[in-house]
XYZ file of C-alpha atoms in Angstrom:
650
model
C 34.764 5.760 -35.406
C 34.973 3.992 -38.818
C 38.822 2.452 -39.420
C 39.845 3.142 -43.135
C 39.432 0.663 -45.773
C 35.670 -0.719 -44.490
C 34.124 1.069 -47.558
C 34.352 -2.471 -49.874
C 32.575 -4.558 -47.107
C 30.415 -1.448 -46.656
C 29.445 -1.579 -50.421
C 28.812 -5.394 -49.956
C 26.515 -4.585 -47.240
C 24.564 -2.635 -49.309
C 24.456 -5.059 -52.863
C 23.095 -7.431 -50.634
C 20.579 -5.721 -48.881
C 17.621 -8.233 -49.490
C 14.133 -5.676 -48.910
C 11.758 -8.115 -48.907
C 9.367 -6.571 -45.430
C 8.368 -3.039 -46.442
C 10.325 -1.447 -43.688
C 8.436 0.549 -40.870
C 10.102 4.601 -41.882
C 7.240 6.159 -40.141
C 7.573 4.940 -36.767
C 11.538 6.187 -37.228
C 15.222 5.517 -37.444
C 17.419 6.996 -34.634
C 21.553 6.047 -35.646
C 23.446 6.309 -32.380
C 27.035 7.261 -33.687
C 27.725 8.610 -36.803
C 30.292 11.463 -38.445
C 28.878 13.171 -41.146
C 31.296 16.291 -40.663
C 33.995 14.390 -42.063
C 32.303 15.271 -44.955
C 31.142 18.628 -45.193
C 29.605 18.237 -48.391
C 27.338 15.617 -47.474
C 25.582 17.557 -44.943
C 23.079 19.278 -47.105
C 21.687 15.644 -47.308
C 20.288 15.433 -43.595
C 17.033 17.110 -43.851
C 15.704 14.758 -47.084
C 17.037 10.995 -45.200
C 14.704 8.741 -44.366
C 16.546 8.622 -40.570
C 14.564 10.953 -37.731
C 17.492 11.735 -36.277
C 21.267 11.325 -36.305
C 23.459 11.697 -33.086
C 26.797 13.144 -34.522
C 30.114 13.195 -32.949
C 33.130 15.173 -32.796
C 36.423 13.738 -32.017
C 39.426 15.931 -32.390
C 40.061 19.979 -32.923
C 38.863 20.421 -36.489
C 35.474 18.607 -36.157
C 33.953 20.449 -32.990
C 33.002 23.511 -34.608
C 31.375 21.896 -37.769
C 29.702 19.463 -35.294
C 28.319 22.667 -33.812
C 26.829 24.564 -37.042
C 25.193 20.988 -37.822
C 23.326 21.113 -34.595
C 22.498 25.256 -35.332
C 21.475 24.115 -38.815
C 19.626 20.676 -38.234
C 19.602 20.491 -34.476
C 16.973 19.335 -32.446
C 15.798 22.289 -30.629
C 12.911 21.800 -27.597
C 13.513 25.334 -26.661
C 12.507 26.670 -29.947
C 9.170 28.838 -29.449
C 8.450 29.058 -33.802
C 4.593 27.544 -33.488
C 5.126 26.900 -37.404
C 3.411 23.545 -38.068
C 5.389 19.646 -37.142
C 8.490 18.975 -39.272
C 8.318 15.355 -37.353
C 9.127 14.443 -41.886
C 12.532 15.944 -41.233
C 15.972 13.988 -40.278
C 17.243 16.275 -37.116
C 20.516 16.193 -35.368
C 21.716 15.799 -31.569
C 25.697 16.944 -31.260
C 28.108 15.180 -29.014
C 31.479 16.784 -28.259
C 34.319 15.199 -26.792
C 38.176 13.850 -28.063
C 38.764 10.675 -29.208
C 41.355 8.020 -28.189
C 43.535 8.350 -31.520
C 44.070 12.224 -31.221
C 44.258 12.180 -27.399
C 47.790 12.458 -27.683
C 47.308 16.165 -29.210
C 46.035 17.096 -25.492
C 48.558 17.789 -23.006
C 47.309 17.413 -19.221
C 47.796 20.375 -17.195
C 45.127 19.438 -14.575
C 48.020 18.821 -11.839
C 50.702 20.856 -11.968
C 54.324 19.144 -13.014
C 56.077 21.329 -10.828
C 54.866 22.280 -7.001
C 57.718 25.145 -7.099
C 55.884 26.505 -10.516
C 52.676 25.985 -11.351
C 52.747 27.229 -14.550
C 55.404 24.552 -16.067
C 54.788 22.390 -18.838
C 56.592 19.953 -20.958
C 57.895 21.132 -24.575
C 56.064 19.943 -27.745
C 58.603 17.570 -28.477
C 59.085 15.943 -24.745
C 55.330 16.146 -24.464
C 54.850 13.778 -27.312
C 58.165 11.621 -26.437
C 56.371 11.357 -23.070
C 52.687 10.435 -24.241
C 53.642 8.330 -27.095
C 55.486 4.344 -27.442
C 57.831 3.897 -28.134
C 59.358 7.101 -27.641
C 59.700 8.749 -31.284
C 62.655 11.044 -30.006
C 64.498 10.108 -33.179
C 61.803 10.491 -35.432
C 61.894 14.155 -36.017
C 60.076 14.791 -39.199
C 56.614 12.645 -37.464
C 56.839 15.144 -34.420
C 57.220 17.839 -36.128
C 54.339 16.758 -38.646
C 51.778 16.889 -35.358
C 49.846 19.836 -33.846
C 50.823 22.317 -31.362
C 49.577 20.150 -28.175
C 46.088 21.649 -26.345
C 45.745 21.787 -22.863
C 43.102 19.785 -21.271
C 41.597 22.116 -19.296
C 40.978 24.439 -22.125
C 38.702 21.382 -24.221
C 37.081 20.813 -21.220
C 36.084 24.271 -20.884
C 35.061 24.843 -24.115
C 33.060 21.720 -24.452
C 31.400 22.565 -21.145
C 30.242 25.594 -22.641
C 28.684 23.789 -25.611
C 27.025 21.784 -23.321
C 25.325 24.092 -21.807
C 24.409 25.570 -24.817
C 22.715 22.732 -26.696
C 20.556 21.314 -24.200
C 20.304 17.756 -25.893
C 24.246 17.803 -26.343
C 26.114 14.578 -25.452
C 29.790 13.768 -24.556
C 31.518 11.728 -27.338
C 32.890 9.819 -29.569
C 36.062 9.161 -26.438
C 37.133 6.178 -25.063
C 40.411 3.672 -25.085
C 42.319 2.022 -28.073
C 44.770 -0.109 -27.455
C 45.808 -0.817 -30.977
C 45.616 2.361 -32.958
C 49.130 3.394 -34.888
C 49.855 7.028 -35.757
C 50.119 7.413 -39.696
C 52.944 8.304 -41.029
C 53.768 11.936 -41.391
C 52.144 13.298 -45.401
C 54.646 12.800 -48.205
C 54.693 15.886 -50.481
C 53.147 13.672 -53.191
C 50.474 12.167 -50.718
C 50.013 15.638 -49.830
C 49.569 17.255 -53.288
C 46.692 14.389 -53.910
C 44.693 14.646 -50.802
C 40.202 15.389 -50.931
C 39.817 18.328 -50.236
C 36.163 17.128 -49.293
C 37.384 15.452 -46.406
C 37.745 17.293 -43.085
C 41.166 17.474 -42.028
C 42.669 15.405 -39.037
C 42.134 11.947 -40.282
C 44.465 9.372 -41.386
C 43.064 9.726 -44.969
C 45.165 6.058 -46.384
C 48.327 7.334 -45.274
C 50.373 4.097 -44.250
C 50.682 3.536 -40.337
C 53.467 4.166 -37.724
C 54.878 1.865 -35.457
C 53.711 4.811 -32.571
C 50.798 4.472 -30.453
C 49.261 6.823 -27.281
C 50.178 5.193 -23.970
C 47.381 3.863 -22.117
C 47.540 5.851 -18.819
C 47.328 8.997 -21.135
C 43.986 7.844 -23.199
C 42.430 7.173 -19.573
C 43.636 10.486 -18.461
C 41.511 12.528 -20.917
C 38.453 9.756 -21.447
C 38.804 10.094 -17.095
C 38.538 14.059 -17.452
C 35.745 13.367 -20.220
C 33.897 11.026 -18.125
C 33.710 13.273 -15.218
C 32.480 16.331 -17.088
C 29.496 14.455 -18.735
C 28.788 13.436 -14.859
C 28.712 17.319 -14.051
C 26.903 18.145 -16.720
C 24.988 14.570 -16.829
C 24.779 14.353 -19.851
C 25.012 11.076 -21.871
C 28.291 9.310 -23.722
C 29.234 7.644 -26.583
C 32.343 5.329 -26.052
C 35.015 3.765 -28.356
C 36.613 0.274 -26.936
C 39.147 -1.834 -29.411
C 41.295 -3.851 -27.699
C 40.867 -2.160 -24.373
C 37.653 -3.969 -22.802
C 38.804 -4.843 -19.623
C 40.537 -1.285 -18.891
C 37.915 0.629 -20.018
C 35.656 -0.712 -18.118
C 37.912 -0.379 -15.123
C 37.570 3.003 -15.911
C 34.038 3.253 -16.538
C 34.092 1.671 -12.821
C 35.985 4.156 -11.549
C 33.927 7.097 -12.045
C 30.841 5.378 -10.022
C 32.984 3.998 -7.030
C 31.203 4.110 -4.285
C 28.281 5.332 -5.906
C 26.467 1.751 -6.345
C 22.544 1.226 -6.124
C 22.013 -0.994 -3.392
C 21.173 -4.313 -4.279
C 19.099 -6.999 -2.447
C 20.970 -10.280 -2.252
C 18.780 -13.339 -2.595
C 19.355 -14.290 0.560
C 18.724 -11.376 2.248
C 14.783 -11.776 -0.052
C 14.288 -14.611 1.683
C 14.623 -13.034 5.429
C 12.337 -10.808 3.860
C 9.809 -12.854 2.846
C 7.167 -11.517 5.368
C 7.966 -8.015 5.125
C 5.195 -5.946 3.580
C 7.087 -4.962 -0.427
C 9.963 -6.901 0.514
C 9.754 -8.292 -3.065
C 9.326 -4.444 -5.012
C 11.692 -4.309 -7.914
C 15.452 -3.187 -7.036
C 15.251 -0.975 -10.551
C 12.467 1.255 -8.304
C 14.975 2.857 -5.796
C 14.714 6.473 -4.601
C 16.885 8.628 -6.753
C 18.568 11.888 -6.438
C 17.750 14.928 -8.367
C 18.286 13.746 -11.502
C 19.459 17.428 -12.694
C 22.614 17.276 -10.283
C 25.977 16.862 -10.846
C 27.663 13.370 -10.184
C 30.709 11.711 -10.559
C 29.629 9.645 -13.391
C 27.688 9.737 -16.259
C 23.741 8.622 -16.579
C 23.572 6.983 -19.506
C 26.324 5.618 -21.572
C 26.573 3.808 -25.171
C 29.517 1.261 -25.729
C 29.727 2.425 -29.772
C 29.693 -0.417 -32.470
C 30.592 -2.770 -29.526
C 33.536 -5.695 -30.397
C 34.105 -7.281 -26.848
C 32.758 -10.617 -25.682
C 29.557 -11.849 -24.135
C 31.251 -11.830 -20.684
C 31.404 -8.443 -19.985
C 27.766 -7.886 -20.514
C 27.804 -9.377 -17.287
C 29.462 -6.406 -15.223
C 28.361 -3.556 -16.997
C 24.635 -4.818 -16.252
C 24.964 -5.660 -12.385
C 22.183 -4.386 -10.923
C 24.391 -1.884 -8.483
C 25.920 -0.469 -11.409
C 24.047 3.321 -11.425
C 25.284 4.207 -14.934
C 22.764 2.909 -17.550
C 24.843 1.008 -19.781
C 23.467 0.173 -23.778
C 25.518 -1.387 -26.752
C 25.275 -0.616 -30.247
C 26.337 -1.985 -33.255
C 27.254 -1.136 -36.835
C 27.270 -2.895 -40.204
C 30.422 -1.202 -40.951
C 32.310 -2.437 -37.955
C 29.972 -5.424 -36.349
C 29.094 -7.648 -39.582
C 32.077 -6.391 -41.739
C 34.516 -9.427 -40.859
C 34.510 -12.759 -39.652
C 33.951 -11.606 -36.525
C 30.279 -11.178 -37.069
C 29.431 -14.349 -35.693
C 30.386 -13.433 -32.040
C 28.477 -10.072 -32.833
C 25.357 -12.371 -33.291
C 25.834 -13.640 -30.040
C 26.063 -10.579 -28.078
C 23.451 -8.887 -29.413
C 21.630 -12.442 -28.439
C 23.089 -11.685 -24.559
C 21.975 -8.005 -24.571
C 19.018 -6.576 -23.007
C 15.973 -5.800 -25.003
C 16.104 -2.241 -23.606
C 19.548 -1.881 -24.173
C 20.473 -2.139 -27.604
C 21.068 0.297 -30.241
C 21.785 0.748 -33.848
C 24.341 3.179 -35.357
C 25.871 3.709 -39.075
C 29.173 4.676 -37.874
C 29.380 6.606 -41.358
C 31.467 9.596 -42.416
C 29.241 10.660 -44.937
C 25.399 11.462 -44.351
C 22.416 10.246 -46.837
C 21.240 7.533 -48.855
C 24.532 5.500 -47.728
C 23.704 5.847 -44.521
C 19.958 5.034 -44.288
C 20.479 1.869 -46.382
C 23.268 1.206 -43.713
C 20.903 1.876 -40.672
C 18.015 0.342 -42.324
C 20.105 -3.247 -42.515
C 21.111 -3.025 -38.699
C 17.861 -2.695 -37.890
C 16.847 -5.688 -40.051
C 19.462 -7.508 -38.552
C 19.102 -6.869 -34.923
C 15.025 -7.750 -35.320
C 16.398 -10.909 -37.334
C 18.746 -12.137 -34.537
C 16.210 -11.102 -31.546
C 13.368 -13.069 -33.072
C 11.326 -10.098 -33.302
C 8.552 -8.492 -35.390
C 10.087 -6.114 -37.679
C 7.429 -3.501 -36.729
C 7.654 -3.869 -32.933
C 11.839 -4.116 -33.122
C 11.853 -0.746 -34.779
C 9.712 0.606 -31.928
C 11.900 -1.129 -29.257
C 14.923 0.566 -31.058
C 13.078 4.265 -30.752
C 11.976 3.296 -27.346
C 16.239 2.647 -26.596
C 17.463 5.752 -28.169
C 15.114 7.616 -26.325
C 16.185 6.649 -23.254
C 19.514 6.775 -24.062
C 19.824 10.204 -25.817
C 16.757 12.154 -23.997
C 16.490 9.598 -20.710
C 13.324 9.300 -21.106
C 12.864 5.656 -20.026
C 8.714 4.796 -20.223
C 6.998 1.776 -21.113
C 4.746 3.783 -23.116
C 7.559 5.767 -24.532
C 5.519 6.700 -28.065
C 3.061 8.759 -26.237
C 6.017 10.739 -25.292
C 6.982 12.709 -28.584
C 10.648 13.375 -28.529
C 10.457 16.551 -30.614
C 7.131 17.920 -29.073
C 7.689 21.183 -27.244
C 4.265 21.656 -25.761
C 5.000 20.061 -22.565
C 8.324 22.399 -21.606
C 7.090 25.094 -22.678
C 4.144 24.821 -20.357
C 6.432 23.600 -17.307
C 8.536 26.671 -18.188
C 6.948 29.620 -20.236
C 8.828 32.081 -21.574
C 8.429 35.315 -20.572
C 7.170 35.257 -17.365
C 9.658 34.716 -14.412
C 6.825 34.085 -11.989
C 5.599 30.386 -13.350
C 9.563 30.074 -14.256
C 9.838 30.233 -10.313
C 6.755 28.120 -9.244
C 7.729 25.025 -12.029
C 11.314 25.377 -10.104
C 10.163 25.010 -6.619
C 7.849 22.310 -8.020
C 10.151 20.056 -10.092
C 12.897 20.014 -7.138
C 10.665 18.400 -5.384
C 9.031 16.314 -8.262
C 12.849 14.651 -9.791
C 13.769 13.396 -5.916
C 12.054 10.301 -6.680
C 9.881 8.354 -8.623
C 6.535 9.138 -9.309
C 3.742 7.611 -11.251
C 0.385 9.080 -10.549
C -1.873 11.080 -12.831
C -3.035 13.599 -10.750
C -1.243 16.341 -8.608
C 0.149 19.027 -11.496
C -0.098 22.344 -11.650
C -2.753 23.231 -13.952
C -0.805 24.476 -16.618
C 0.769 21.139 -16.517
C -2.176 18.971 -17.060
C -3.193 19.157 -20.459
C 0.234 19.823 -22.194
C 1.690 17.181 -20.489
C -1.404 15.095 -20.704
C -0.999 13.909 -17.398
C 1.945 11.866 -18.138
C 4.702 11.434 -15.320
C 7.085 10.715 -17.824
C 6.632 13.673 -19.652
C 6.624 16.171 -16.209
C 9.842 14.564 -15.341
C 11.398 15.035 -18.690
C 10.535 18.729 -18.675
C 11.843 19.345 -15.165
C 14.962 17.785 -16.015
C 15.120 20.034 -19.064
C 14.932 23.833 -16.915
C 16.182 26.193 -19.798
C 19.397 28.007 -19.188
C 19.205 31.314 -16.799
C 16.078 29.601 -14.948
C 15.715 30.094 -10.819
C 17.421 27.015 -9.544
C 16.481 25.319 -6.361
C 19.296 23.135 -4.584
C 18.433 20.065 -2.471
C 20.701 17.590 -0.691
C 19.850 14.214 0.110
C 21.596 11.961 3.182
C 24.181 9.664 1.442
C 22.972 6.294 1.323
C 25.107 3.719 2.989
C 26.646 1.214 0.661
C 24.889 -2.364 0.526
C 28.465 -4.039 0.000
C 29.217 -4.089 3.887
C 28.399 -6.157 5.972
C 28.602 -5.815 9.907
C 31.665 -7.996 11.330
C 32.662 -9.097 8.028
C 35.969 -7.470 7.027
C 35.788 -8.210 3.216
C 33.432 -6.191 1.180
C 31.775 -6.870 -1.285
C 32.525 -10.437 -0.173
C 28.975 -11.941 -2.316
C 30.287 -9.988 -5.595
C 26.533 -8.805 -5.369
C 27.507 -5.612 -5.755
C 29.951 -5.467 -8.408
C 33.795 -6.297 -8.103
C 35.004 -2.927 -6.362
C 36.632 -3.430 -4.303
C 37.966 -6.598 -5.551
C 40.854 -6.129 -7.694
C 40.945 -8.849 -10.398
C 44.021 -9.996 -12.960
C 43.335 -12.004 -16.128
C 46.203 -13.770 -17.807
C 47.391 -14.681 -21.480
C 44.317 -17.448 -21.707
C 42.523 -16.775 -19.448
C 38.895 -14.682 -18.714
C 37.319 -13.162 -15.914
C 33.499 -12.215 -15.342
C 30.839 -11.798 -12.777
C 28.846 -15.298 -13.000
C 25.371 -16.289 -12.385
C 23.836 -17.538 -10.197
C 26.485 -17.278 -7.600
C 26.645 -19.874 -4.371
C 23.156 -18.306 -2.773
C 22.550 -14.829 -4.726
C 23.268 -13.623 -7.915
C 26.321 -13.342 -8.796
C 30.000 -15.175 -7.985
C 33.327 -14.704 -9.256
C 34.069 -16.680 -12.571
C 37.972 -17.170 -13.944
C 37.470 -19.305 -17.031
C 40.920 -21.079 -18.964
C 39.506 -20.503 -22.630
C 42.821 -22.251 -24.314
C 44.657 -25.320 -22.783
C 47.042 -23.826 -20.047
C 50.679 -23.324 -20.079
C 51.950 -25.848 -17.273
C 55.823 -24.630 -16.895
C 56.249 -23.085 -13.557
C 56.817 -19.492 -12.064
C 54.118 -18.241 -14.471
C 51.792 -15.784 -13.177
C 48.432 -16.501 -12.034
C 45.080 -14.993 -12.746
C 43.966 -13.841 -9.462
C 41.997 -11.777 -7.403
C 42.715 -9.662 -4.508
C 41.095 -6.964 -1.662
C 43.743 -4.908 1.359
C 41.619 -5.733 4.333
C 41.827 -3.206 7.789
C 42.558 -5.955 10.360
C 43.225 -5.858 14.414
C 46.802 -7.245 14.687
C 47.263 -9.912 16.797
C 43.478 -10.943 16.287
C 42.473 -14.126 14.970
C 40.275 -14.729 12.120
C 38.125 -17.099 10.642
C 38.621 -16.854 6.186
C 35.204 -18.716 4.959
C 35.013 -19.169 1.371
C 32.978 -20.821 -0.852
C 34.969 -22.589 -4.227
C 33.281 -24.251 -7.459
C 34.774 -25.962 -10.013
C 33.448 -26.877 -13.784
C 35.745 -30.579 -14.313
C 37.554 -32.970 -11.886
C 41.072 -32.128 -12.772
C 40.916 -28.219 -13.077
C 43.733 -27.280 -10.945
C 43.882 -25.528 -8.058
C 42.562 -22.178 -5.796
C 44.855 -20.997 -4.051
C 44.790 -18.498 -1.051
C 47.405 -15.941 -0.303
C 47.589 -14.147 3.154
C 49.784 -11.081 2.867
C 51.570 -12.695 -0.530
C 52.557 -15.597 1.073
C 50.546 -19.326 0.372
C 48.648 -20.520 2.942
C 45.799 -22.916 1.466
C 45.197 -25.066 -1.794
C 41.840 -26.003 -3.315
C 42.537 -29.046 -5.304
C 39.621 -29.710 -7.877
C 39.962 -33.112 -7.171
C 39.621 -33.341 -3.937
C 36.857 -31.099 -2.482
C 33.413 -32.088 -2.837
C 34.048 -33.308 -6.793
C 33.278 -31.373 -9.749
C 29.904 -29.061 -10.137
C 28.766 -28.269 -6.987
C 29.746 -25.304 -4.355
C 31.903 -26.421 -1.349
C 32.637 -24.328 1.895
C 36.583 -23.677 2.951
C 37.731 -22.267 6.360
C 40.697 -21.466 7.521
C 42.222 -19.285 10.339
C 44.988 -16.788 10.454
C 45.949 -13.938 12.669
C 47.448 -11.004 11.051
C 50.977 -9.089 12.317
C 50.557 -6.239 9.494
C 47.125 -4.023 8.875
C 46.225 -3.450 5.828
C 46.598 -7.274 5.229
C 45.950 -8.684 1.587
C 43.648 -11.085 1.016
C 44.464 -12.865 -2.451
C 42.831 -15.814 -4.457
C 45.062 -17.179 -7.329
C 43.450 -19.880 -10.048
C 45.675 -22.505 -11.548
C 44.311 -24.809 -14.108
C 45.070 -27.589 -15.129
C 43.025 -27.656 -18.453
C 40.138 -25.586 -20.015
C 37.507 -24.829 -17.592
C 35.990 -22.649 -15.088
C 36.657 -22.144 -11.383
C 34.292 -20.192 -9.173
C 34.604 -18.626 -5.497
C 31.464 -16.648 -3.135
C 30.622 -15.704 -0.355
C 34.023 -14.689 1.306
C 33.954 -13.560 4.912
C 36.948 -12.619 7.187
C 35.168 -11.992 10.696
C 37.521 -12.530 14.349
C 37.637 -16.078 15.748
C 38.915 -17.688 18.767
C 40.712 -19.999 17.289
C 45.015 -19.479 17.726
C 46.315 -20.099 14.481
C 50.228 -18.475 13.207
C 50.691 -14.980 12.483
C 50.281 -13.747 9.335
């Protein structure tokens, strides 16, 4: 969501928009994230833009209703039967509901009761916002009274579940985390007596700002409740992230715990090297129905993103089963000096992954001049044809909007109803039945031949697997449903004997539990000791030396046999000689230094072993990193497995 006072940089944007490349309009503009209903007027606009289609979101209580009549008005609509003739000229719109970090303090959470004695109890308006906000604004009467009755939770998510279900292409969004967002001020009578009435209410509208902001266990709360209802429903998400990267991707992480793809480690390739398709791409895993409910979202779109290259990193592991893109804005990415970083990420992401968005309140010739610079600018930075970036940017929002991901995604025409209504033909229950039974069966993995439809399917579809799959996934509302369960797939981060998991970092971090400090960075790394990845802690300033600061660390419970010994085998990696230390902590208490200096030398990956025998299970297993100037440490490979070597208790 745009922040106030962007509209001068905005206006530079678009004095120095330098169109010297006709630009490609026919193969079509797709923006991402945008907010025309914050100004109603501008709507009108939609159908004549240049744009093919705009993915609006809502973000608070006045803007999901308005969000709605734009999708009745403009929406893109695959279940409409009209035959009149293509309107491919027209701008369309996809909807996204969902509450956004800076009003999440308006919802109240009544999803576990605050009383086991009575249910029903809630807090009052005022101790509900003394609760939610910081600092406390208990003597700040006239800005509590200034805010909205608070909503209960359940209630949004209710409605917005129903919305769901009733626009088909619907997403979850704009929510998220915001970690430096102020309340304004309450309205002055004069501020009042001035304000647009072309602007939806709700927003700050240059009122000056509070020193108030929502507590961060609250915004997770209802992005949490958010997350988990696009998962149901899987549907897609647009997310906000300022100042918040590592928590909200914590959170993102949370949702798909224990959900990971299995991924091969390198070593584990090599053992393979004589098995018949031991080398098949780790993307091509058998999938579940892809029309079930999960605990986490398919598809997800970090909105106008402002973190670092690092994180790229995590959010693209290969385990991670949420398909994560990035998009960026003029308005927010290239508006300060900050652009130069943006430059860099977009370098770092994916050519599959990366979208464009105007992040614009105001729909039309503003925002197409907006969108058609990003696009400019993203084909600029990636080196790429301006003709053939354009395409790859369709081919992205396709996937992430419909998820429809194809190679040959523009023989699949995103506003082409021939092939659904063929897999699914109205008015008569019968095929309704048989395309049921069928695409149960077809969306429990991945298929790619030609052949094999129904024969109502063939032509339609023209034989495309891409296009079959699409449909299926797309079974209009009231439709026979068939139900299949699957065996749960064992997770690839265990290993037998070895007590740590995830002990590679091949699979992620869970269930590692990292700590970053004022300085310092942490990221997956690669390549790691022998596979893909490794734990990376990098000192980006020059450290603070005093003692009894706090470490950046990272740390697992492990179940252990007391009175067992074990054998701790770690691999470390340092960047410079004179880096610091490692440290390892058994049960909070120091047991073993690394010194940079003394293990192997700088640049290469050394092996550490130690024994231990614990007295306490669960027993913590903790790595600390102390530098002692800019640089990176490493560790891999961890292993805890029984020894019989004595050694003191733990």
């Amino acid at each position: 969501m745009c922040q106030d006072g962007l509209h001068n940089a905005e206006q530079d944007v678009l004095d120095t928009n330098q169109m010297e490349e006709p630009f490609p309009h026919h193969i079509g503009v797709f923006d991402a994230h945008c907010h025309p209903t914050d100004t109603i007027a501008s709507l009108d606009q939609i159908p004549d833009m240049r744009a093919r289609v705009l993915t609006i979101m809502a973000t608070r209580d006045q803007d999901q209703d308005l969000v709605a009549e734009c999708a009745e008005k403009h929406g893109l609509n695959i279940y409409d039967d009209d035959d009149e003739e293509d309107k491919r000229a027209l701008c369309h719109v996809i909807p996204s509901f969902g509450w956004h970090p800076w009003f999440s303090h308006q919802l109240y959470d009544d999803t576990q009761p605050l009383s086991d004695s009575d249910p029903t109890a809630k807090l009052s308006r005022v101790d509900h916002y003394n609760s939610v906000l910081t600092p406390s604004p208990a003597n700040e009467q006239d800005l509590i009274n200034s805010l909205p009755e608070p909503r209960p939770l359940s209630e949004f998510l209710m409605q917005t579940r129903e919305r769901l279900k009733k626009y088909k292409l619907a997403m979850v969004g704009e929510v998220g985390l915001d970690r430096s967002f102020r309340l304004p001020n309450p309205w002055s009578p004069d501020q009042e007596a001035s304000r647009d009435p072309s602007l939806t209410p709700g927003t700050r509208e240059g009122r000056r700002l509070s020193p108030y902001r929502v507590q961060m266990d609250h915004q997770r709360k209802i992005l949490k409740a958010q997350l988990q209802l696009a998962g149901e429903m899987q549907r897609s998400v647009s997310v906000h992230g300022v100042a918040a990267h590592g928590v909200l991707h914590d959170t993102l992480q949370e949702t798909w715990k224990g959900h990971e793809k299995p991924v091969v480690s390198s070593r584990t390739r090599k053992r393979r090297g004589s098995v018949p398709a031991a080398h098949v791409d780790e993307d091509e895993v058998t999938k579940s129905d892809i029309a079930s409910s999960k605990p986490f979202p398919p598809r997800v779109c970090l909105h106008s993103y402002s973190g670092p290259t690092a994180p790229l990193r995590q959010y693209l592991h290969p385990s991670v089963p949420t398909t994560i893109f990035f998009s960026f804005s003029q308005v927010i990415n290239f508006s300060t000096p900050a652009a130069q970083k943006t430059v860099e990420v977009i370098k770092a992401v994916p050519d599959d992954r990366i979208l464009i968005e105007s992040d614009l309140h105001t729909a039309g010739e503003r925002m197409d001049t907006l969108l058609e610079q990003m696009a400019r600018e993203v084909c600029k930075i990636k080196n790429w044809d301006l003709e053939a970036g354009v395409k790859q940017l369709k081919r992205n929002w396709i996937h992430f909007a419909l998820g429809v991901a194809n190679d040959d995604v523009e023989n699949v025409n995103y506003e082409s109803k021939t092939c659904l209504r063929a897999v699914y033909p109205t008015g008569t229950p019968t095929a309704v039945l048989s395309a049921s039974i069928f695409c149960a069966a077809y969306t429990t993995a991945i298929f790619t031949a030609t052949t094999g439809f129904p024969a109502r399917f063939s032509s339609q579809c023209s034989n495309n697997p891409s296009r079959v799959s699409s449909a299926c996934s797309c079974q209009p509302t009231g439709t026979t449903t068939i139900t299949t369960t699957t065996s749960p797939t064992p997770t690839p981060c265990t290993v037998p004997g070895n007590a740590v998991i995830n002990g590679d970092f091949e699979c992620g971090l869970s269930p590692w539990v990292p700590a970053a400090t004022p300085g310092t960075t942490y990221a997956l790394t690669s390549p790691g000791e022998d596979g893909q990845f490794a734990f990376e802690v990098d000192q980006n300033v020059p450290p603070d030396t005093s003692t009894g600061r706090e470490q950046a660390s990272i740390n697992q419970d492990l179940n252990l046999a007391i009175g067992q010994t074990y054998l701790l085998t770690f691999y470390s990696y340092f960047d410079v000689g004179d880096n610091g230390f490692i440290g390892v902590m058994l049960n909070h208490r120091g047991v073993y230094t690394v010194d940079s200096e003394e293990n192997g030398g700088q640049g290469t990956w050394n092996q550490n072993q130690l024994t231990f025998t614990p007295a306490v299970t669960p027993f913590n297993l903790r790595f600390e990193f102390l530098f002692g100037a800019t640089g990176v440490d490493k560790i891999d490979n961890i292993s805890v497995v029984p020894s019989n070597t004595e050694n003191t208790p733990g």
